[in-house]
Amino acid sequence: MSLHSGSSSTGDGFVFNPDDMGYTADPYPTYRHLREEAPVYWWPEGRSWLLSRYHDVVAVMRDAARFTTNIAEWEYAPPYDPNRKLAPQVVEYHRLVTAGLLQLPPADHQRVRKLVSPAFTPRAIERMRVDVQAIVDQLLAAVREDGRLDVVTDVAEHLPIRAISRMLDIPDRYEASFRRFGTALVDSLNPRLGPDELAETLAPIPEGVALLHEVIEERRHHPGGDLLSNLIHAEEEGQKLSRDELVSLVAALVTAGSETTVHLVCFGTYQLLRHPEAAEALRRDPSLTRNALEETLRYDNFGKSGVLRVALEDVEIRGTLIRKRQLVMPLLPSAMRDPEVFPDADTFDIRRDHSMTVNFGSGAHFCLGAALARLEGEVAVNTMLSRYPRMRLAGEVRYAPHAFIRKMSTLPVQVA
């Protein structure tokens, strides 16, 4: 029996299991099966619909009228009762997400995003190139005497959080705490977490929020020319940014520097070392690097899904009814390998036209930090390729379990 739209099982034994480490290492056979046999697939364990074809994924991501990023609208979202005694981390978490960009009403989302967007335009981010280069140079000083380097633990895990910290002028001593805080916020989005598991996942939240308040109060009394000072000034004007919105926005920026951007550097380096002719092309012409990173995100995306969406009304997709308040997961990595849109989709081509890619999302929730992620990836990859012309893989890449991300735990390279 073949797998039909709206089905959750097949006679050939197909089961969607994103926790399987074989899937983490190579999810593309699974995506191909879903696109061909079940482009609208009910995943019982995740209590959600999976969309795997490009046009369906993009349509849902752009449809703000019928789909929301507010996970509180999900039929299985745990109810929040302010009168009930809850763990401190759950209370703090609720305040953060309620005032966050993903849950704000459209008018407030637009207001907050408009306030911070000027700091993340490509032109504004380009002014950070010198700072990012300095961070990369400092991290690459960790090369061991034997000429070995772990791209994950020596470079990628530190670069994004340090770059965000430079933007906000946050002291380096907070790096480890903020990384734990940001990781907890990302992990909390797992729809399979029960109440006890969620509370455990959120354990680092109170410490992170307390540090944010400490930094904000210090900057309130001693403002500078940094982004955080500008955001505080906007909050004090009273009409642009509330206190909770300020804390939540800074938390979102810290999160962006704690998890997802890490993997652009890792997967970019990995694919270029697996395709030495592409790496050599970048050494000859570094201007190709940004396109090569876009191709990495298309060809080997580190995500296991897209941004979660909840249906605001009954919606029919390819003959399958998505009911109001049901959860939808647009599989962005699958969409980027859809052969209906991308010729030779399974080929890594750093000169590919990327006008159709949606690597950083689409619509109102296009990733705010896209320009910064691209700059960090470009500087890190270019620096390693130019500084280490004989850089090569020095062992197997390894992955760690994660609900949403094909998280590399180690990427050993020989650089000398």
Short mmCIF file of C-alpha atoms in Angstrom, two decimals:
data_model
loop_
_atom_site.label_atom_id
_atom_site.label_comp_id
_atom_site.label_asym_id
_atom_site.label_seq_id
_atom_site.Cartn_x
_atom_site.Cartn_y
_atom_site.Cartn_z
CA MET A 1 0.00 0.00 0.00
CA SER A 2 1.38 3.37 -0.95
CA LEU A 3 1.40 6.42 1.31
CA HIS A 4 -1.37 8.92 0.48
CA SER A 5 -1.87 12.56 1.44
CA GLY A 6 -3.14 12.77 4.98
CA SER A 7 -1.88 9.28 5.88
CA SER A 8 0.49 8.44 8.73
CA SER A 9 1.62 4.92 7.82
CA THR A 10 2.50 2.80 4.82
CA GLY A 11 2.60 -0.84 3.97
CA ASP A 12 6.30 -0.54 3.19
CA GLY A 13 7.06 0.27 6.82
CA PHE A 14 7.81 3.98 6.38
CA VAL A 15 7.91 5.87 9.70
CA PHE A 16 8.92 9.49 10.11
CA ASN A 17 11.46 9.51 12.94
CA PRO A 18 13.54 12.71 13.18
CA ASP A 19 15.29 11.33 16.28
CA ASP A 20 16.96 8.54 14.30
CA MET A 21 20.63 9.42 13.91
CA GLY A 22 20.59 8.01 10.37
CA TYR A 23 17.96 10.61 9.51
CA THR A 24 20.07 13.31 11.17
CA ALA A 25 23.09 12.37 9.08
CA ASP A 26 21.10 12.12 5.82
CA PRO A 27 17.41 13.08 5.87
CA TYR A 28 17.09 13.48 2.12
CA PRO A 29 15.79 9.99 1.26
CA THR A 30 13.01 10.64 3.78
CA TYR A 31 12.20 14.02 2.25
CA ARG A 32 12.12 12.49 -1.23
CA HIS A 33 9.70 9.80 -0.04
CA LEU A 34 7.42 12.40 1.53
CA ARG A 35 7.44 14.66 -1.54
CA GLU A 36 6.62 11.79 -3.86
CA GLU A 37 4.21 9.77 -1.72
CA ALA A 38 2.79 12.01 1.01
CA PRO A 39 3.32 15.74 0.47
CA VAL A 40 0.78 16.37 3.27
CA TYR A 41 1.64 13.87 6.01
CA TRP A 42 0.16 13.46 9.48
CA TRP A 43 2.91 12.79 12.02
CA PRO A 44 1.21 11.22 15.06
CA GLU A 45 4.09 11.56 17.50
CA GLY A 46 4.50 15.26 16.76
CA ARG A 47 0.73 15.79 16.53
CA SER A 48 1.35 17.87 13.44
CA TRP A 49 1.14 17.98 9.65
CA LEU A 50 4.35 17.83 7.62
CA LEU A 51 4.56 19.67 4.29
CA SER A 52 7.43 18.66 2.03
CA ARG A 53 6.90 20.29 -1.38
CA TYR A 54 8.28 23.73 -2.16
CA HIS A 55 5.09 25.49 -3.22
CA ASP A 56 3.13 24.22 -0.20
CA VAL A 57 5.91 25.20 2.21
CA VAL A 58 6.27 28.70 0.81
CA ALA A 59 2.51 29.26 0.59
CA VAL A 60 2.00 28.43 4.27
CA MET A 61 5.00 30.49 5.40
CA ARG A 62 3.62 33.53 3.56
CA ASP A 63 -0.02 33.06 4.58
CA ALA A 64 -0.26 35.24 7.69
CA ALA A 65 -4.04 35.45 7.35
CA ARG A 66 -4.64 31.72 7.86
CA PHE A 67 -1.51 30.58 9.74
CA THR A 68 0.22 32.02 12.80
CA THR A 69 3.60 31.53 14.46
CA ASN A 70 1.92 31.87 17.86
CA ILE A 71 2.28 28.37 19.27
CA ALA A 72 -0.19 29.26 22.03
CA GLU A 73 -2.94 28.85 19.42
CA TRP A 74 -2.10 25.15 18.97
CA GLU A 75 -4.81 22.75 20.15
CA TYR A 76 -2.29 20.94 22.37
CA ALA A 77 -0.51 24.01 23.75
CA PRO A 78 -0.33 23.67 27.54
CA PRO A 79 -2.74 26.16 29.16
CA TYR A 80 -1.19 28.94 31.17
CA ASP A 81 -2.97 29.84 34.42
CA PRO A 82 -1.37 32.87 36.15
CA ASN A 83 -3.13 31.93 39.39
CA ARG A 84 -1.58 28.47 39.47
CA LYS A 85 1.70 27.88 41.27
CA LEU A 86 4.26 27.18 38.57
CA ALA A 87 8.01 26.72 38.48
CA PRO A 88 9.83 30.08 38.22
CA GLN A 89 11.35 29.16 34.86
CA VAL A 90 7.90 28.49 33.39
CA VAL A 91 6.62 31.88 34.59
CA GLU A 92 9.66 33.70 33.15
CA TYR A 93 9.37 31.76 29.91
CA HIS A 94 5.73 32.69 29.51
CA ARG A 95 6.54 36.39 29.92
CA LEU A 96 9.29 36.12 27.31
CA VAL A 97 7.28 34.33 24.64
CA THR A 98 4.12 36.39 25.17
CA ALA A 99 6.06 39.57 24.38
CA GLY A 100 8.14 37.91 21.64
CA LEU A 101 7.97 38.57 17.92
CA LEU A 102 6.46 35.15 17.19
CA GLN A 103 3.46 35.72 19.45
CA LEU A 104 2.84 39.46 19.19
CA PRO A 105 -0.28 40.53 17.27
CA PRO A 106 0.54 41.64 13.69
CA ALA A 107 0.44 45.38 14.46
CA ASP A 108 2.78 45.03 17.47
CA HIS A 109 5.03 42.65 15.55
CA GLN A 110 5.41 45.21 12.79
CA ARG A 111 6.09 48.02 15.30
CA VAL A 112 8.82 46.10 17.17
CA ARG A 113 10.40 44.73 14.02
CA LYS A 114 10.47 48.19 12.43
CA LEU A 115 12.29 49.50 15.49
CA VAL A 116 15.13 46.99 15.38
CA SER A 117 15.35 46.31 11.62
CA PRO A 118 17.66 49.27 10.79
CA ALA A 119 20.40 47.62 12.86
CA PHE A 120 20.15 44.44 10.76
CA THR A 121 20.09 45.78 7.21
CA PRO A 122 22.91 44.47 4.98
CA ARG A 123 24.55 47.94 5.00
CA ALA A 124 24.45 48.19 8.80
CA ILE A 125 25.72 44.64 9.26
CA GLU A 126 28.57 45.24 6.81
CA ARG A 127 29.97 47.76 9.30
CA MET A 128 30.53 44.81 11.64
CA ARG A 129 32.92 43.06 9.26
CA VAL A 130 36.03 44.28 11.11
CA ASP A 131 34.63 43.07 14.44
CA VAL A 132 33.63 39.68 13.04
CA GLN A 133 37.04 39.28 11.43
CA ALA A 134 38.71 40.03 14.77
CA ILE A 135 36.56 37.39 16.49
CA VAL A 136 37.39 34.78 13.84
CA ASP A 137 41.12 35.55 14.07
CA GLN A 138 40.97 35.16 17.84
CA LEU A 139 39.14 31.83 17.60
CA LEU A 140 41.51 30.41 14.99
CA ALA A 141 44.37 30.99 17.39
CA ALA A 142 43.06 27.80 19.05
CA VAL A 143 44.71 25.62 16.39
CA ARG A 144 46.62 22.91 18.24
CA GLU A 145 50.27 22.09 17.75
CA ASP A 146 49.36 19.06 15.68
CA GLY A 147 47.52 21.32 13.22
CA ARG A 148 44.08 20.06 14.21
CA LEU A 149 40.98 22.21 14.65
CA ASP A 150 37.40 21.32 15.53
CA VAL A 151 35.23 23.70 13.52
CA VAL A 152 32.28 23.13 15.89
CA THR A 153 33.81 23.57 19.33
CA ASP A 154 36.75 25.83 18.46
CA VAL A 155 35.04 28.25 16.08
CA ALA A 156 31.34 27.96 15.26
CA GLU A 157 29.93 27.64 18.78
CA HIS A 158 31.58 30.90 19.85
CA LEU A 159 31.40 33.17 16.81
CA PRO A 160 27.67 34.10 16.67
CA ILE A 161 27.17 34.79 20.38
CA ARG A 162 30.29 36.96 20.44
CA ALA A 163 29.10 38.90 17.39
CA ILE A 164 25.69 39.55 18.98
CA SER A 165 27.44 40.52 22.21
CA ARG A 166 29.48 43.09 20.28
CA MET A 167 26.28 44.56 18.83
CA LEU A 168 24.70 44.80 22.27
CA ASP A 169 27.99 45.56 24.08
CA ILE A 170 27.46 42.64 26.47
CA PRO A 171 30.53 41.62 28.53
CA ASP A 172 32.32 38.44 27.43
CA ARG A 173 31.86 36.88 30.87
CA TYR A 174 28.18 36.30 30.08
CA GLU A 175 28.87 34.16 27.01
CA ALA A 176 28.41 30.71 28.59
CA SER A 177 25.27 31.69 30.50
CA PHE A 178 23.68 33.30 27.46
CA ARG A 179 24.45 30.27 25.29
CA ARG A 180 22.67 28.00 27.80
CA PHE A 181 19.80 30.48 27.90
CA GLY A 182 19.47 30.67 24.12
CA THR A 183 19.71 26.90 23.71
CA ALA A 184 16.91 26.42 26.25
CA LEU A 185 14.66 28.81 24.31
CA VAL A 186 15.26 26.90 21.07
CA ASP A 187 14.73 23.50 22.71
CA SER A 188 11.47 24.69 24.31
CA LEU A 189 9.81 24.76 20.87
CA ASN A 190 9.75 20.96 20.72
CA PRO A 191 6.00 20.09 20.52
CA ARG A 192 6.69 16.64 21.98
CA LEU A 193 7.77 17.94 25.39
CA GLY A 194 5.47 17.13 28.28
CA PRO A 195 5.00 19.61 31.20
CA ASP A 196 7.79 18.08 33.31
CA GLU A 197 10.19 17.86 30.36
CA LEU A 198 9.44 21.46 29.43
CA ALA A 199 10.13 22.66 32.97
CA GLU A 200 13.45 20.81 32.96
CA THR A 201 14.37 22.25 29.55
CA LEU A 202 13.64 25.77 30.80
CA ALA A 203 15.91 25.49 33.85
CA PRO A 204 18.49 28.05 32.51
CA ILE A 205 15.79 30.68 31.83
CA PRO A 206 15.71 32.52 35.21
CA GLU A 207 19.50 33.01 35.22
CA GLY A 208 19.41 34.31 31.64
CA VAL A 209 16.55 36.71 32.34
CA ALA A 210 18.29 37.99 35.48
CA LEU A 211 21.45 38.66 33.47
CA LEU A 212 19.42 40.49 30.82
CA HIS A 213 17.86 42.71 33.48
CA GLU A 214 21.30 43.37 34.96
CA VAL A 215 22.78 44.38 31.59
CA ILE A 216 19.74 46.52 30.72
CA GLU A 217 19.86 48.38 34.04
CA GLU A 218 23.59 48.99 33.68
CA ARG A 219 23.07 50.34 30.17
CA ARG A 220 20.14 52.46 31.27
CA HIS A 221 22.47 54.34 33.62
CA HIS A 222 25.46 54.29 31.29
CA PRO A 223 24.16 54.38 27.70
CA GLY A 224 26.46 54.11 24.70
CA GLY A 225 26.22 53.92 20.95
CA ASP A 226 25.31 50.22 20.89
CA LEU A 227 22.06 48.60 19.77
CA LEU A 228 20.94 47.84 23.33
CA SER A 229 21.26 51.50 24.34
CA ASN A 230 19.17 52.48 21.32
CA LEU A 231 16.49 49.94 22.21
CA ILE A 232 16.38 51.15 25.82
CA HIS A 233 15.97 54.72 24.62
CA ALA A 234 13.04 53.61 22.49
CA GLU A 235 11.50 51.86 25.50
CA GLU A 236 11.80 54.99 27.62
CA GLU A 237 9.89 57.01 25.01
CA GLY A 238 6.96 54.88 26.16
CA GLN A 239 5.13 54.37 22.89
CA LYS A 240 7.48 52.20 20.91
CA LEU A 241 8.77 49.34 23.06
CA SER A 242 7.45 48.03 26.37
CA ARG A 243 9.77 46.67 29.05
CA ASP A 244 8.69 43.07 28.40
CA GLU A 245 9.12 43.57 24.64
CA LEU A 246 12.64 44.89 25.24
CA VAL A 247 13.67 41.91 27.36
CA SER A 248 12.07 39.46 24.92
CA LEU A 249 13.69 41.12 21.91
CA VAL A 250 17.16 41.02 23.47
CA ALA A 251 16.51 37.39 24.44
CA ALA A 252 15.64 36.63 20.80
CA LEU A 253 18.88 38.24 19.62
CA VAL A 254 20.88 36.22 22.14
CA THR A 255 19.07 33.07 20.98
CA ALA A 256 19.94 33.84 17.37
CA GLY A 257 23.58 33.96 18.41
CA SER A 258 23.38 30.80 20.46
CA GLU A 259 22.18 28.08 18.14
CA THR A 260 21.13 28.27 14.51
CA THR A 261 23.87 30.51 13.09
CA VAL A 262 26.46 28.11 14.48
CA HIS A 263 25.42 25.49 11.96
CA LEU A 264 25.81 27.68 8.88
CA VAL A 265 29.56 27.81 9.55
CA CYS A 266 29.73 24.08 10.30
CA PHE A 267 27.75 22.85 7.30
CA GLY A 268 29.34 25.40 4.97
CA THR A 269 32.82 24.24 5.90
CA TYR A 270 31.80 20.58 5.75
CA GLN A 271 30.31 20.75 2.26
CA LEU A 272 33.20 22.74 0.85
CA LEU A 273 35.68 20.20 2.19
CA ARG A 274 33.55 17.41 0.69
CA HIS A 275 33.65 19.27 -2.64
CA PRO A 276 37.30 20.37 -2.96
CA GLU A 277 36.75 21.79 -6.44
CA ALA A 278 34.24 24.23 -4.93
CA ALA A 279 36.64 25.14 -2.13
CA GLU A 280 39.37 25.83 -4.67
CA ALA A 281 36.99 28.00 -6.69
CA LEU A 282 36.35 30.11 -3.58
CA ARG A 283 40.06 30.50 -2.93
CA ARG A 284 40.44 31.85 -6.45
CA ASP A 285 37.32 34.03 -6.21
CA PRO A 286 36.16 34.80 -2.63
CA SER A 287 33.21 36.79 -4.02
CA LEU A 288 31.52 33.41 -4.62
CA THR A 289 31.45 32.63 -0.89
CA ARG A 290 28.06 34.14 -0.12
CA ASN A 291 26.43 32.23 -2.96
CA ALA A 292 28.22 29.07 -1.82
CA LEU A 293 26.73 29.47 1.66
CA GLU A 294 23.26 29.97 0.19
CA GLU A 295 23.81 26.76 -1.75
CA THR A 296 24.89 25.01 1.44
CA LEU A 297 21.63 26.05 3.12
CA ARG A 298 19.69 24.79 0.11
CA TYR A 299 21.63 21.57 -0.47
CA ASP A 300 22.33 20.51 3.12
CA ASN A 301 20.17 22.55 5.46
CA PHE A 302 20.81 22.00 9.16
CA GLY A 303 17.13 22.30 10.06
CA LYS A 304 14.80 19.36 10.52
CA SER A 305 11.72 21.48 9.83
CA GLY A 306 10.65 25.01 9.06
CA VAL A 307 9.18 27.56 11.42
CA LEU A 308 6.12 26.09 13.13
CA ARG A 309 2.71 27.34 12.01
CA VAL A 310 -0.74 26.92 13.55
CA ALA A 311 -3.87 27.03 11.39
CA LEU A 312 -6.21 29.89 12.31
CA GLU A 313 -9.06 28.33 10.33
CA ASP A 314 -9.79 25.13 8.42
CA VAL A 315 -7.50 24.99 5.37
CA GLU A 316 -7.38 22.44 2.56
CA ILE A 317 -3.99 21.56 1.09
CA ARG A 318 -3.77 19.05 -1.77
CA GLY A 319 -7.14 17.62 -0.83
CA THR A 320 -6.27 17.18 2.85
CA LEU A 321 -8.11 19.18 5.50
CA ILE A 322 -5.93 20.98 8.04
CA ARG A 323 -8.28 21.86 10.87
CA LYS A 324 -8.26 25.09 12.86
CA ARG A 325 -5.66 25.07 15.69
CA GLN A 326 -3.73 22.13 14.20
CA LEU A 327 0.06 22.41 13.98
CA VAL A 328 1.82 22.48 10.60
CA MET A 329 5.54 21.93 10.03
CA PRO A 330 6.71 23.18 6.63
CA LEU A 331 9.83 21.08 5.95
CA LEU A 332 12.08 23.81 4.60
CA PRO A 333 15.05 21.50 3.86
CA SER A 334 12.78 19.25 1.80
CA ALA A 335 11.41 22.23 -0.12
CA MET A 336 14.95 23.29 -1.02
CA ARG A 337 15.55 19.89 -2.68
CA ASP A 338 12.27 19.89 -4.62
CA PRO A 339 13.21 19.00 -8.24
CA GLU A 340 10.09 20.78 -9.52
CA VAL A 341 11.77 24.06 -8.56
CA PHE A 342 15.51 23.37 -8.48
CA PRO A 343 17.12 21.66 -11.49
CA ASP A 344 19.60 18.95 -10.44
CA ALA A 345 18.41 19.53 -6.88
CA ASP A 346 20.70 16.83 -5.44
CA THR A 347 23.82 18.47 -6.87
CA PHE A 348 25.93 20.93 -4.87
CA ASP A 349 26.50 23.88 -7.21
CA ILE A 350 27.99 27.06 -5.74
CA ARG A 351 27.09 29.02 -8.89
CA ARG A 352 23.39 28.14 -8.73
CA ASP A 353 20.72 30.86 -9.10
CA HIS A 354 19.17 31.33 -5.64
CA SER A 355 16.30 33.62 -6.55
CA MET A 356 13.81 30.91 -5.48
CA THR A 357 15.44 29.84 -2.22
CA VAL A 358 13.82 30.72 1.10
CA ASN A 359 16.66 29.65 3.37
CA PHE A 360 15.89 32.32 5.96
CA GLY A 361 12.12 32.08 5.78
CA SER A 362 9.64 34.19 3.89
CA GLY A 363 6.99 36.82 4.47
CA ALA A 364 6.54 38.80 7.68
CA HIS A 365 8.75 36.41 9.63
CA PHE A 366 11.78 36.49 7.34
CA CYS A 367 14.78 35.95 9.64
CA LEU A 368 15.83 39.27 11.14
CA GLY A 369 19.41 38.10 11.55
CA ALA A 370 19.91 36.80 8.00
CA ALA A 371 22.43 39.48 7.01
CA LEU A 372 24.47 38.92 10.17
CA ALA A 373 24.47 35.14 9.68
CA ARG A 374 25.64 35.58 6.09
CA LEU A 375 28.43 37.93 7.14
CA GLU A 376 29.65 35.62 9.90
CA GLY A 377 29.59 32.61 7.60
CA GLU A 378 31.38 34.46 4.82
CA VAL A 379 34.16 35.77 7.07
CA ALA A 380 34.69 32.46 8.87
CA VAL A 381 34.73 30.29 5.76
CA ASN A 382 36.84 32.69 3.68
CA THR A 383 39.37 33.08 6.47
CA MET A 384 39.79 29.32 6.97
CA LEU A 385 40.04 28.60 3.24
CA SER A 386 42.60 31.33 2.58
CA ARG A 387 44.65 30.76 5.74
CA TYR A 388 44.70 26.97 5.41
CA PRO A 389 45.01 26.09 1.70
CA ARG A 390 45.51 22.41 2.55
CA MET A 391 42.67 22.16 5.05
CA ARG A 392 40.94 18.79 4.90
CA LEU A 393 38.59 16.61 6.91
CA ALA A 394 40.45 14.77 9.68
CA GLY A 395 37.77 12.34 10.82
CA GLU A 396 34.07 11.61 10.77
CA VAL A 397 31.60 14.38 11.43
CA ARG A 398 29.42 13.51 14.41
CA TYR A 399 25.94 14.67 15.31
CA ALA A 400 24.17 15.19 18.61
CA PRO A 401 20.47 14.53 19.29
CA HIS A 402 18.25 17.59 18.82
CA ALA A 403 14.54 18.07 18.21
CA PHE A 404 14.83 20.63 15.39
CA ILE A 405 18.42 20.79 14.21
CA ARG A 406 20.89 18.39 12.62
CA LYS A 407 23.30 19.46 15.28
CA MET A 408 26.96 18.74 14.61
CA SER A 409 28.87 17.89 17.77
CA THR A 410 32.29 17.65 16.13
CA LEU A 411 33.84 18.52 12.77
CA PRO A 412 37.59 17.75 12.97
CA VAL A 413 39.82 19.25 10.31
CA GLN A 414 43.54 19.17 9.62
CA VAL A 415 44.75 22.66 8.75
CA ALA A 416 48.51 22.28 8.68
#
